[in-house]
Structures are given as structure tokens and as C-alpha cells.
Coordinates of C-alpha atoms in Angstrom, one line a residue:
M1 CA 0.0 0.0 0.0
R2 CA 1.4 3.4 -1.0
T3 CA 1.3 6.1 1.6
E4 CA 2.1 9.2 -0.7
G5 CA 2.7 11.8 2.0
R6 CA 0.5 10.1 4.6
L7 CA 1.5 8.7 8.0
A8 CA 1.9 4.9 7.5
G9 CA -0.9 2.8 9.0
G10 CA 1.5 1.1 11.4
F11 CA 2.0 4.5 13.0
G12 CA -1.3 6.1 12.3
F13 CA -3.5 3.5 13.9
P14 CA -1.8 3.4 17.3
L15 CA -1.5 7.2 17.3
G16 CA -5.2 7.5 16.6
C17 CA -6.1 5.0 19.3
V18 CA -4.2 7.0 21.9
A19 CA -5.7 10.2 20.6
V20 CA -9.2 8.7 20.9
A21 CA -8.6 7.6 24.5
V22 CA -7.2 11.0 25.4
A23 CA -10.2 12.8 23.7
A24 CA -12.7 10.5 25.5
I25 CA -11.0 11.0 28.9
G26 CA -10.8 14.8 28.3
A27 CA -14.5 14.9 27.3
D28 CA -15.4 12.9 30.4
L29 CA -13.5 15.3 32.6
A30 CA -15.4 18.2 30.9
G31 CA -18.8 16.8 31.8
G32 CA -19.1 13.9 29.4
T33 CA -20.7 11.8 32.1
A34 CA -23.9 13.8 32.0
H35 CA -23.6 14.7 28.3
P36 CA -22.1 11.9 26.1
G37 CA -22.4 14.2 23.1
Y38 CA -19.3 16.0 24.3
A39 CA -17.3 12.8 24.0
V40 CA -18.9 12.1 20.5
V41 CA -17.8 15.5 19.2
S42 CA -14.3 15.2 20.6
V43 CA -13.8 11.7 19.3
A44 CA -15.2 12.6 15.9
L45 CA -12.8 15.4 15.6
V46 CA -9.9 13.1 16.5
V47 CA -11.1 10.5 13.9
G48 CA -11.4 13.2 11.2
A49 CA -7.9 14.5 12.0
V50 CA -6.3 11.1 12.0
A51 CA -8.1 10.3 8.7
V52 CA -6.5 13.4 7.1
V53 CA -2.9 12.3 7.9
T54 CA -3.0 8.5 7.7
T55 CA -4.1 5.7 5.4
P56 CA -7.7 4.7 4.9
L57 CA -7.4 1.4 6.6
A58 CA -5.9 3.1 9.7
A59 CA -8.7 5.7 9.7
V60 CA -11.4 3.0 9.6
G61 CA -9.7 1.2 12.4
V62 CA -9.5 4.4 14.5
A63 CA -13.2 5.0 13.8
A64 CA -14.0 1.5 15.0
V65 CA -12.0 1.9 18.2
G66 CA -13.6 5.3 18.7
W67 CA -17.0 3.7 18.5
A68 CA -16.0 1.0 20.9
V69 CA -14.7 3.5 23.4
L70 CA -17.9 5.6 23.2
S71 CA -20.2 2.7 23.2
G72 CA -18.5 1.0 26.1
F73 CA -17.7 4.0 28.3
A74 CA -19.8 7.0 27.3
Y75 CA -23.0 5.1 26.7
G76 CA -22.4 1.7 28.4
R77 CA -20.6 3.0 31.5
S78 CA -19.3 -0.4 32.5
G79 CA -17.0 -1.1 29.6
T80 CA -19.3 -3.5 27.7
L81 CA -20.4 -2.6 24.2
V82 CA -24.0 -1.3 23.9
F83 CA -25.9 -1.7 20.7
T84 CA -28.7 0.9 20.7
A85 CA -30.0 3.6 18.4
S86 CA -27.7 6.1 20.0
T87 CA -24.6 4.1 19.4
A88 CA -25.8 3.5 15.8
R89 CA -25.9 7.2 15.3
V90 CA -22.4 7.5 16.9
A91 CA -21.2 4.9 14.3
V92 CA -22.6 6.9 11.5
I93 CA -21.1 10.1 12.8
L94 CA -17.7 8.5 13.2
A95 CA -17.9 7.0 9.7
G96 CA -18.8 10.4 8.3
A97 CA -15.9 12.0 10.2
A98 CA -13.5 9.4 8.8
G99 CA -14.8 9.8 5.3
F100 CA -14.7 13.6 5.4
G101 CA -11.1 13.4 6.8
L102 CA -10.0 11.0 4.0
L103 CA -11.5 13.3 1.4
L104 CA -10.0 16.4 2.9
G105 CA -6.6 14.7 3.2
A106 CA -6.8 13.5 -0.4
G107 CA -7.7 17.0 -1.6
W108 CA -4.8 18.5 0.4
R109 CA -2.3 16.0 -1.0
M110 CA -3.6 16.7 -4.5
A111 CA -3.2 20.4 -4.1
Q112 CA 0.3 19.9 -2.8
R113 CA 1.1 17.7 -5.8
V114 CA -0.4 20.1 -8.4
R115 CA 1.2 23.3 -7.1
P116 CA 3.7 24.5 -9.7
M117 CA 7.2 25.1 -8.6
F118 CA 9.1 27.7 -10.4
A119 CA 12.7 27.6 -9.8
K120 CA 15.2 30.0 -11.3
A121 CA 17.7 28.2 -13.5
V122 CA 21.2 29.0 -12.4
V123 CA 23.8 28.7 -15.1
P124 CA 27.4 29.3 -14.0
E125 CA 29.4 31.8 -15.9
P126 CA 32.5 30.4 -17.7
R127 CA 35.8 31.2 -16.0
S128 CA 38.1 33.6 -17.6
V129 CA 41.7 32.7 -18.3
E130 CA 44.0 34.7 -16.1
P131 CA 47.0 36.3 -17.7
S132 CA 49.2 35.0 -14.9
H133 CA 48.9 31.5 -16.2
R134 CA 50.4 32.5 -19.5
R135 CA 53.4 34.1 -17.7
V136 CA 54.1 31.0 -15.7
A137 CA 54.0 28.8 -18.8
S138 CA 56.6 31.0 -20.6
L139 CA 59.3 30.7 -18.0

């Protein structure tokens, strides 16, 4: 799989998983217990950001881990996965964030690749023959 300016999946997936955990913990500290929507927003932002910089497979994996964290801890509270209409909406939100991030990253890389680079051609001037060389040769 070619990465073409992306963070390789072997680095992007673990980085995304750590970022999802940090975002979920941060949202929980900011009142996510009473409002799980805070955690959904923060994890969706992380999933989108990871999707911009890494491979599609890693982005999908991070979205799945994000759903598991939200389903198990923001909605389930005991660490067990909960399959309800709310968690189905969370799955759709995270899939949308991953898709949007992948499109944004692809557009960014395409813009970087298409940008014309105009470099000035530097042509060295020929060296002139110094008269001192002629004198040395005539001795």
C-alpha cells in the first residue's frame, strides 16, 4: 500500500487510538458523564484529524476503536459494548468523520502535488583565463 505523503498505517492507527482515548477522557472530565455528546464530538474530531494524515485502513480502524470506546464507556458506563439507536448514530457520525477526513486529506495532497514550482535556472558563468597562467608557462 502506498502512503504518498501520509502517515503509514503502522504508526497512524496506534497514534489514533491513543488520541481517541485522550479525547474521551478529556470529554469525560469536561462533563461527558452527563452529556455523552461532548465525547462524541471530541472523538469525531480526532477520527477526522487522523483520517487526514494517515491511510484509509488506519482511519477506519481508529473510527471502530472510537465507536467501541464511546459505546463502552460514554453510553455503556461499564466497559461493555452497547448496541442501541444512540450508538448506531455514533457509528454513522464517526464513519462520516473518517470519510470527510479522508476526502480532505486526499484533496490536500492533490493540491500539494499540483502546485507549480518555479525555480530559477542558475547557469554558472564560464571562468576567464587569467594572464598570470600565461606568464608561468613562458618561463
